[in-house]
PDB file of C-alpha atoms in Angstrom:
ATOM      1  CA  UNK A   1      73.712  89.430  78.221  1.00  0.00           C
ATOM      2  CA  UNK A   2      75.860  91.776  79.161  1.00  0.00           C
ATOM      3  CA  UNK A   3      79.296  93.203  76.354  1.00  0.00           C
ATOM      4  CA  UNK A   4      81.765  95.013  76.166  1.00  0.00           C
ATOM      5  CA  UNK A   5      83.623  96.002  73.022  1.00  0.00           C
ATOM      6  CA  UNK A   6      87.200  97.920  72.553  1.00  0.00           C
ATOM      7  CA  UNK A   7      87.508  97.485  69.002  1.00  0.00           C
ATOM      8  CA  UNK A   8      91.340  98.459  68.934  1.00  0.00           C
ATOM      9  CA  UNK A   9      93.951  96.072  70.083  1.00  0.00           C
ATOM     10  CA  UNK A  10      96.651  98.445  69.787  1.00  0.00           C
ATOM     11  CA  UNK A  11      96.386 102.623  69.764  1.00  0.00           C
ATOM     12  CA  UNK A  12      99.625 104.362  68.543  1.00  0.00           C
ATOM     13  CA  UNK A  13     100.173 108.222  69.154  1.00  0.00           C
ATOM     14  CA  UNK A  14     102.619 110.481  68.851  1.00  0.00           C
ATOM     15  CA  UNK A  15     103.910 112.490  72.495  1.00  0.00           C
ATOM     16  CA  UNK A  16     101.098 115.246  72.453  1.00  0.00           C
ATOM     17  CA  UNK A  17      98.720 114.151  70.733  1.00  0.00           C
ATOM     18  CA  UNK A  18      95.111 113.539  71.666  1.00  0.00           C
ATOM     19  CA  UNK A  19      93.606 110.372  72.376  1.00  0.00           C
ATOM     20  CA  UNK A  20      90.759 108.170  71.968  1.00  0.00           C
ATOM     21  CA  UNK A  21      89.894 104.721  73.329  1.00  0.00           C
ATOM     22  CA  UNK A  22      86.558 103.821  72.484  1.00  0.00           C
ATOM     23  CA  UNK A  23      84.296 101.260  74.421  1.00  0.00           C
ATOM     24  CA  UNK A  24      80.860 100.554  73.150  1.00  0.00           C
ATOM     25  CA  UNK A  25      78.649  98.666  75.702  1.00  0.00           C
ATOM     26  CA  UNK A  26      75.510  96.386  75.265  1.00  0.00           C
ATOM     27  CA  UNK A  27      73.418  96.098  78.510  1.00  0.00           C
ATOM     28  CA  UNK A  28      69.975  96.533  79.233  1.00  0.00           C
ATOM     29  CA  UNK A  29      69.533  97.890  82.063  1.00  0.00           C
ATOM     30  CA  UNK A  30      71.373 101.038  84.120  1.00  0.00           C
ATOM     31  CA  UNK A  31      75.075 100.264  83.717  1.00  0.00           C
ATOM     32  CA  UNK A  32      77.962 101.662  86.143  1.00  0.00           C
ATOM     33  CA  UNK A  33      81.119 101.752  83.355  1.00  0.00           C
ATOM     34  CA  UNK A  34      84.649 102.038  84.481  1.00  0.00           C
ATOM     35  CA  UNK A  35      88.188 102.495  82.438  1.00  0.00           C
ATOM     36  CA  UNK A  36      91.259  99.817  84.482  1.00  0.00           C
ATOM     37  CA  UNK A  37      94.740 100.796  83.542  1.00  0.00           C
ATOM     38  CA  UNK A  38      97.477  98.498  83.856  1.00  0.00           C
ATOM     39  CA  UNK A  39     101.139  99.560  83.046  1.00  0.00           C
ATOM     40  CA  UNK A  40     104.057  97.540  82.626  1.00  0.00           C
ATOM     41  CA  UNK A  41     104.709  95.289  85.348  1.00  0.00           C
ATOM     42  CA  UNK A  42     101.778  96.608  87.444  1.00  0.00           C
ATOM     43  CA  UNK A  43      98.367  94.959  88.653  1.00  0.00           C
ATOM     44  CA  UNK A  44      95.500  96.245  87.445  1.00  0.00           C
ATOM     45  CA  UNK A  45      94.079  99.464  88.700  1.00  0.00           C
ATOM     46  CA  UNK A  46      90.766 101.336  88.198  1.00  0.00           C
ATOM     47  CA  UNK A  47      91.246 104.787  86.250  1.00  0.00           C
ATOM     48  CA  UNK A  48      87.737 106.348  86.731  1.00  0.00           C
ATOM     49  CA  UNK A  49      84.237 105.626  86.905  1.00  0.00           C
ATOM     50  CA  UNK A  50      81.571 106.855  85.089  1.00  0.00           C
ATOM     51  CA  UNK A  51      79.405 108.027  87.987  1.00  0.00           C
ATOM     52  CA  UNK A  52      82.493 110.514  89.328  1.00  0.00           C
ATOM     53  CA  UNK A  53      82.670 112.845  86.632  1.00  0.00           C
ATOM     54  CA  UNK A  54      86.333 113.055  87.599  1.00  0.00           C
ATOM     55  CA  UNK A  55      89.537 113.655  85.400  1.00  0.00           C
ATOM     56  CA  UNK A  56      92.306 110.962  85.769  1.00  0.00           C
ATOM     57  CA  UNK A  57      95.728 112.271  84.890  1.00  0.00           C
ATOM     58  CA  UNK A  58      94.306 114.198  82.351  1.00  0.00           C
ATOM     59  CA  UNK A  59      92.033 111.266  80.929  1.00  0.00           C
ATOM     60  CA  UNK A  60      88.427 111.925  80.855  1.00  0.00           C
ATOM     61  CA  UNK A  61      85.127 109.673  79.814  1.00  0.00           C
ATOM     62  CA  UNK A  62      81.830 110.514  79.633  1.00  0.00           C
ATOM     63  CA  UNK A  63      78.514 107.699  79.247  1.00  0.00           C
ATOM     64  CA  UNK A  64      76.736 108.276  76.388  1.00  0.00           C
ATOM     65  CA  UNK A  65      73.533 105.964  76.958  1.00  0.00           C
ATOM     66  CA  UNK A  66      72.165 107.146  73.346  1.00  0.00           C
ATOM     67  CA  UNK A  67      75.223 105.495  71.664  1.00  0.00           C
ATOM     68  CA  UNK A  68      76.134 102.769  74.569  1.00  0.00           C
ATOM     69  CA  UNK A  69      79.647 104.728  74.427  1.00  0.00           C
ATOM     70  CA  UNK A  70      82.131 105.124  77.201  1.00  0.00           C
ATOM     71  CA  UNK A  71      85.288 106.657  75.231  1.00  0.00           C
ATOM     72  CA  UNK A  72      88.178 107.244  77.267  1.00  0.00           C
ATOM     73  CA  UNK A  73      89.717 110.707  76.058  1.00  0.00           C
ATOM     74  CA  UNK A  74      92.906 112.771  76.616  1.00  0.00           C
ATOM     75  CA  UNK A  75      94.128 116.109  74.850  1.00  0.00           C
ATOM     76  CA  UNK A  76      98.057 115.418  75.075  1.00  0.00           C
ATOM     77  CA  UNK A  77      99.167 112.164  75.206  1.00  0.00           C
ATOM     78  CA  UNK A  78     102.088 111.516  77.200  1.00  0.00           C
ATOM     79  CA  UNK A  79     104.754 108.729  77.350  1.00  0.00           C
ATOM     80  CA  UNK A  80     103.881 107.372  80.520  1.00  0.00           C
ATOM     81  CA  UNK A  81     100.261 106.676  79.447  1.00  0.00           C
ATOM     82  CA  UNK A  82     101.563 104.003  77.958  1.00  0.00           C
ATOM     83  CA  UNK A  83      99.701 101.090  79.218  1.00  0.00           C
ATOM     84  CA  UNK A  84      96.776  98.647  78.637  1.00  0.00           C
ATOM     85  CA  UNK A  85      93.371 100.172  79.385  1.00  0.00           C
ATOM     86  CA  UNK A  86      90.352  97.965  79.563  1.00  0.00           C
ATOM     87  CA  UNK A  87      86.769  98.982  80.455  1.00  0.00           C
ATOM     88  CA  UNK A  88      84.458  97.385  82.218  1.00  0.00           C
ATOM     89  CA  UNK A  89      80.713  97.449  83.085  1.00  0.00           C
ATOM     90  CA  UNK A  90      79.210  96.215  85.814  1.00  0.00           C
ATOM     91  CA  UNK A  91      75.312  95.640  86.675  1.00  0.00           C
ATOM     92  CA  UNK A  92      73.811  98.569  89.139  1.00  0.00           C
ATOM     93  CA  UNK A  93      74.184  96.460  92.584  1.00  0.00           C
ATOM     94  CA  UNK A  94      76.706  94.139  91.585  1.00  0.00           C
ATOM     95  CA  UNK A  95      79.922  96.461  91.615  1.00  0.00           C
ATOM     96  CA  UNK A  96      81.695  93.411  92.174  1.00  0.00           C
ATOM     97  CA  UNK A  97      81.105  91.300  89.380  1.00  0.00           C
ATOM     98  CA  UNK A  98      82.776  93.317  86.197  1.00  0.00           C
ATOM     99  CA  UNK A  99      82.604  92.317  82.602  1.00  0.00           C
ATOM    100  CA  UNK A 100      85.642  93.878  80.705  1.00  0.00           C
ATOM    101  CA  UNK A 101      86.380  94.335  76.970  1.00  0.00           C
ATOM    102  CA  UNK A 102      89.376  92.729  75.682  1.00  0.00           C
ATOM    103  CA  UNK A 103      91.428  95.899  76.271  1.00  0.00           C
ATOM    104  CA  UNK A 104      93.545  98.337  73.985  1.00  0.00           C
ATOM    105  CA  UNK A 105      96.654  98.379  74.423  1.00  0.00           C
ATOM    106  CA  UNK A 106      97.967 102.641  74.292  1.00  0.00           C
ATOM    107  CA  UNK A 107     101.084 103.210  73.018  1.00  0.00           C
ATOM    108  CA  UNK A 108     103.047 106.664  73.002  1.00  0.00           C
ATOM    109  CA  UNK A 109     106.202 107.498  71.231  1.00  0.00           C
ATOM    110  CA  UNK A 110     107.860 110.092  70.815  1.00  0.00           C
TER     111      UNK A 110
ATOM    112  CA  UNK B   1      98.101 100.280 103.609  1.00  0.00           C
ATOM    113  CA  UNK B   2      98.977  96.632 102.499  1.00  0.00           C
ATOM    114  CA  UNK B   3      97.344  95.735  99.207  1.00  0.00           C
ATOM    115  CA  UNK B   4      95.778  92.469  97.764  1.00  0.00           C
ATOM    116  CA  UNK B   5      98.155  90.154  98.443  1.00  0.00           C
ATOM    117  CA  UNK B   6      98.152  86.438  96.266  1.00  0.00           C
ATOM    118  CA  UNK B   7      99.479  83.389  97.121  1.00  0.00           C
ATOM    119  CA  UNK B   8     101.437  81.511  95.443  1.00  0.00           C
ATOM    120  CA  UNK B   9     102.380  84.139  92.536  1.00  0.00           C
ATOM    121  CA  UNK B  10     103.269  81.216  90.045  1.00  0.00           C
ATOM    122  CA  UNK B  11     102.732  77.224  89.941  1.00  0.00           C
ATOM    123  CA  UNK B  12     102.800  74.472  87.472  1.00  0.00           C
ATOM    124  CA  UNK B  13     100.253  71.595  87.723  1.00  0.00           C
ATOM    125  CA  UNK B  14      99.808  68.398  85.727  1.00  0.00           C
ATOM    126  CA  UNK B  15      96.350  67.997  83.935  1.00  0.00           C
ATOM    127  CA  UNK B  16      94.051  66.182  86.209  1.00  0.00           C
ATOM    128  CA  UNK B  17      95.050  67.567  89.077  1.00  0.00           C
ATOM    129  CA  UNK B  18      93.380  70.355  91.549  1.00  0.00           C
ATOM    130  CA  UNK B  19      95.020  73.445  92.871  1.00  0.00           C
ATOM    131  CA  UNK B  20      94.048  76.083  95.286  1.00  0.00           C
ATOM    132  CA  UNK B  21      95.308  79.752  95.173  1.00  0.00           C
ATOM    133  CA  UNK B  22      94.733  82.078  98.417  1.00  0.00           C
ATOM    134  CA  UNK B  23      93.848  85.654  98.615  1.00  0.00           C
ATOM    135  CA  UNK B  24      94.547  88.264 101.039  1.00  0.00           C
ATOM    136  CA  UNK B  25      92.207  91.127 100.733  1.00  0.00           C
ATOM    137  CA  UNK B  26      93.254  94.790 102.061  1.00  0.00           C
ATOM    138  CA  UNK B  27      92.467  95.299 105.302  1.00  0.00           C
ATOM    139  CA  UNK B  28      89.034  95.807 106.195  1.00  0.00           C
ATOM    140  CA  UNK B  29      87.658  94.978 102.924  1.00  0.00           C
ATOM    141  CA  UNK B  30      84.871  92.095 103.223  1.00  0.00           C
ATOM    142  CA  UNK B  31      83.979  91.672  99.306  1.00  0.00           C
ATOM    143  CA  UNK B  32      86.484  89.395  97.265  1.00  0.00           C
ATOM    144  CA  UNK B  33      86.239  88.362  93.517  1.00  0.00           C
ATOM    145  CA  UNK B  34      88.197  86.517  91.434  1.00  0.00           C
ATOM    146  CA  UNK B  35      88.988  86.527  87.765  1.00  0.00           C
ATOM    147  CA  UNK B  36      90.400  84.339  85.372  1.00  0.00           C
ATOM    148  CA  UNK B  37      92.829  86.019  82.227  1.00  0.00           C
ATOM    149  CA  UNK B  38      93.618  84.178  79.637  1.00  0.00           C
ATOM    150  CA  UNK B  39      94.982  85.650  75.963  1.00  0.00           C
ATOM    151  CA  UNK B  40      91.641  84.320  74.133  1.00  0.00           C
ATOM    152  CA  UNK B  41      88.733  85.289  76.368  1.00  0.00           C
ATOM    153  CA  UNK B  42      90.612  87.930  78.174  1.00  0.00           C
ATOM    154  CA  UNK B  43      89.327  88.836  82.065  1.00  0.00           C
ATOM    155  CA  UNK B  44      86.517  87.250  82.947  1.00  0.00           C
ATOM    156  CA  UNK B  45      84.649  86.881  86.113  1.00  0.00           C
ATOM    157  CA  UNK B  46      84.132  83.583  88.382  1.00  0.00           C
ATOM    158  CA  UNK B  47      82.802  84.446  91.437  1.00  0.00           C
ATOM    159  CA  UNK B  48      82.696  86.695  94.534  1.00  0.00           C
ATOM    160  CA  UNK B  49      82.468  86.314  98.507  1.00  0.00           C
ATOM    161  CA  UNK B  50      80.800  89.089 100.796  1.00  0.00           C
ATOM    162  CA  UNK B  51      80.438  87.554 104.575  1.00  0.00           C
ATOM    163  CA  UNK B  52      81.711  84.232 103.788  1.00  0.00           C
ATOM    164  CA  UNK B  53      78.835  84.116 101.205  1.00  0.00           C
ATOM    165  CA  UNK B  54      79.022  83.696  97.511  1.00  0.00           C
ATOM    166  CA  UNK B  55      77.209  86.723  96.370  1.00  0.00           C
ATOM    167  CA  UNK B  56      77.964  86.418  92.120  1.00  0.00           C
ATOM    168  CA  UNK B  57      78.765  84.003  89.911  1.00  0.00           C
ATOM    169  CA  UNK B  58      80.093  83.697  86.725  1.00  0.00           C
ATOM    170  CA  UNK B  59      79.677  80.894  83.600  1.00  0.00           C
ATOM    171  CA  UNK B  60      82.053  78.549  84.846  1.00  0.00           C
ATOM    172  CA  UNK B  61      81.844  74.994  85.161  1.00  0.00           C
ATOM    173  CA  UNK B  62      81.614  73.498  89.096  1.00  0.00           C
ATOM    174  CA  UNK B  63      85.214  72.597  88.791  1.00  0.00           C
ATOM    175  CA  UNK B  64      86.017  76.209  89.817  1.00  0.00           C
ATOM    176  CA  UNK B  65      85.051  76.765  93.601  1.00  0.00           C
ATOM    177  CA  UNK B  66      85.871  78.841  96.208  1.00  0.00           C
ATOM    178  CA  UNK B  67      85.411  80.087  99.486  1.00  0.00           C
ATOM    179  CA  UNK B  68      85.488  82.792 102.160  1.00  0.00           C
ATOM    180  CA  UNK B  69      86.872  82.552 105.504  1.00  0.00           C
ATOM    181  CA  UNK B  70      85.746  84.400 108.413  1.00  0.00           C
ATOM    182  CA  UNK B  71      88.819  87.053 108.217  1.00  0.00           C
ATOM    183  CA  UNK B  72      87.591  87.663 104.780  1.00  0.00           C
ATOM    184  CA  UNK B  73      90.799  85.477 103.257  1.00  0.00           C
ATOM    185  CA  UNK B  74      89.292  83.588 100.132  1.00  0.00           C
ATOM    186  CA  UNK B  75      90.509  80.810  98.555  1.00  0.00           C
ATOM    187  CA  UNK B  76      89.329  79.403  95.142  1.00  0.00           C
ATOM    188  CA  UNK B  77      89.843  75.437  93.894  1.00  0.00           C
ATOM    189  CA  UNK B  78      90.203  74.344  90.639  1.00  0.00           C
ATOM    190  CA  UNK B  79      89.547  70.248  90.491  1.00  0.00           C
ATOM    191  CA  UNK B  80      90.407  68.221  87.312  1.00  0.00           C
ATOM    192  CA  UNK B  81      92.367  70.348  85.746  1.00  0.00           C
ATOM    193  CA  UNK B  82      92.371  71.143  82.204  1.00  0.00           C
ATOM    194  CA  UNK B  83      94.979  72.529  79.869  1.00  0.00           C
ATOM    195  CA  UNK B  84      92.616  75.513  78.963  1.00  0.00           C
ATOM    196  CA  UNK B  85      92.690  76.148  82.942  1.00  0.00           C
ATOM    197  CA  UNK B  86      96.089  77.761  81.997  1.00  0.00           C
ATOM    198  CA  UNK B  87      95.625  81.526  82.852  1.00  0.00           C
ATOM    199  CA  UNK B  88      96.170  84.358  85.355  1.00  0.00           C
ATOM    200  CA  UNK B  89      93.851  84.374  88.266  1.00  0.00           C
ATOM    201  CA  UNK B  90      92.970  87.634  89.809  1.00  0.00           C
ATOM    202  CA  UNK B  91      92.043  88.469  92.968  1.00  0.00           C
ATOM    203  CA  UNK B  92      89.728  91.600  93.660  1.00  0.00           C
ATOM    204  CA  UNK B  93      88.908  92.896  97.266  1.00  0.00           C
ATOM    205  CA  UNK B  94      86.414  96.105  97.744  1.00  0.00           C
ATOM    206  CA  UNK B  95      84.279  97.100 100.820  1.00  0.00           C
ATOM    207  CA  UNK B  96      81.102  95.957  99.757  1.00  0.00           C
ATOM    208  CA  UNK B  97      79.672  94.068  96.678  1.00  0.00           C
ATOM    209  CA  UNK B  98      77.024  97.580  96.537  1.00  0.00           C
ATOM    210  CA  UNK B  99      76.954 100.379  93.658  1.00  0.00           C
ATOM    211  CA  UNK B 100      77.910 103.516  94.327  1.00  0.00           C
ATOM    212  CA  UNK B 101      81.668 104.618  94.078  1.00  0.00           C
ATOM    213  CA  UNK B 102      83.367 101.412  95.653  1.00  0.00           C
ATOM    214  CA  UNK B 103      86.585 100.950  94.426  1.00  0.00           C
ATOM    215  CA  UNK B 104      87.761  97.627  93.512  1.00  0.00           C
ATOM    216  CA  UNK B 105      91.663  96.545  94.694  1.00  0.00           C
ATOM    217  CA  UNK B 106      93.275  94.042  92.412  1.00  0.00           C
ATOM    218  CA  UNK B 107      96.203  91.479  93.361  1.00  0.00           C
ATOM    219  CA  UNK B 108      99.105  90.740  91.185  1.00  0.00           C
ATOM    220  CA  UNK B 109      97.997  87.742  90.405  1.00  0.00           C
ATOM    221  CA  UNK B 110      98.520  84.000  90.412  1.00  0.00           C
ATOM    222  CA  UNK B 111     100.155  82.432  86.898  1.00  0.00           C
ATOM    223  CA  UNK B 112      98.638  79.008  86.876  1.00  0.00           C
ATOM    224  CA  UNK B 113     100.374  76.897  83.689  1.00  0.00           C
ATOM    225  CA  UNK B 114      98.834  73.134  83.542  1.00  0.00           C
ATOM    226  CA  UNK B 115     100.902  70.617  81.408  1.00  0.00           C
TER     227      UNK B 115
END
């Protein structure tokens, strides 16, 4: 079966500094990984995909298939990152049918 | 471009009974899932239309159903319902249910509370 693990609930950083969300995955096939954002009083909304390669307002992730890791990263953390940010695998073929960690919540003061 | 639009955004229903929630995908978009969020077990996935067929399924029980209509409008029913039934359902909409860089749309919602 397929997991997805965010072992923080809650990430607190200081304006500027650099962040980390980490997602470990368990799957056993080829996985397509994504990071969803949702701020405050938003819906949910994808932030990248692993097959991309793209930056997202500054947020980066890259699949690490040695270490089933798909850390969400960012040099400067800024207030409006603030938000919960869940990750999310899906089965090649199925791009549709997501199974999400339980998210970590980011939180940046100042 | 109009997003995923859910109907109705919040209802209260007495254990027992059934309740349907509507989904209005984005324009043009023929693949719609549908998620359940609930504080213990977080998102998790029930099912999703492509065509007006049922293309995934998740682990729930058959009290959870749904369909898709021909304008790619889904609906999902929940009969008998339970006090853990309690939860935000979201709706997803995407071109296809394929790999490859589709991006998935998600509604605002609908806040189902069962007393």
């Amino acid at each position: 079966a397929q997991r997805v693990t965010q072992p923080e609930k809650l990430l607190s950083v200081f304006k500027g500094a650099p962040v980390e969300l980490k997602c470990n995955y368990s799957y056993s096939g080829s996985p397509e990984l994504f990071w969803y954002v949702q701020y405050s009083r938003q819906r949910l909304q994808l932030l990248l995909r692993h097959i991309s390669r793209e930056s997202i307002k500054g947020f980066t992730a890259d699949l690490n298939k040695g270490e089933t890791s798909f850390h969400l990263k960012k040099p400067f953390a800024q207030e409006e990152d603030s938000a919960m940010y869940y990750c999310a695998l899906s089965r090649s073929g199925t791009a549709s049918k997501l199974t999400f960690g339980t998210g970590t919540r980011l939180q940046v003061t100042l | 471009k109009a997003g995923v639009t859910q109907t109705p955004r919040y209802l209260i229903k007495t254990r027992g009974q059934q309740v349907t929630l509507s989904c209005s995908p984005i324009s043009g978009h023929r693949s719609v899932s549908w998620y359940q969020q609930t504080p213990g077990q977080g998102l998790q996935f029930l099912f999703e239309y492509f065509s007006e067929t049922q293309r995934n399924k998740g682990n729930f029980p058959g009290r959870f159903s749904g369909r898709q209509f021909s304008n790619s409008r889904s609906e999902m029913n929940v009969s008998t319902l339970e006090l853990g039934d309690s939860a935000l359902y979201l709706c997803a909409s995407s071109t296809s249910s394929g790999t490859g860089g589709n991006t998935i749309y998600f509604g605002e919602g609908s806040w189902l509370t069962v007393v």
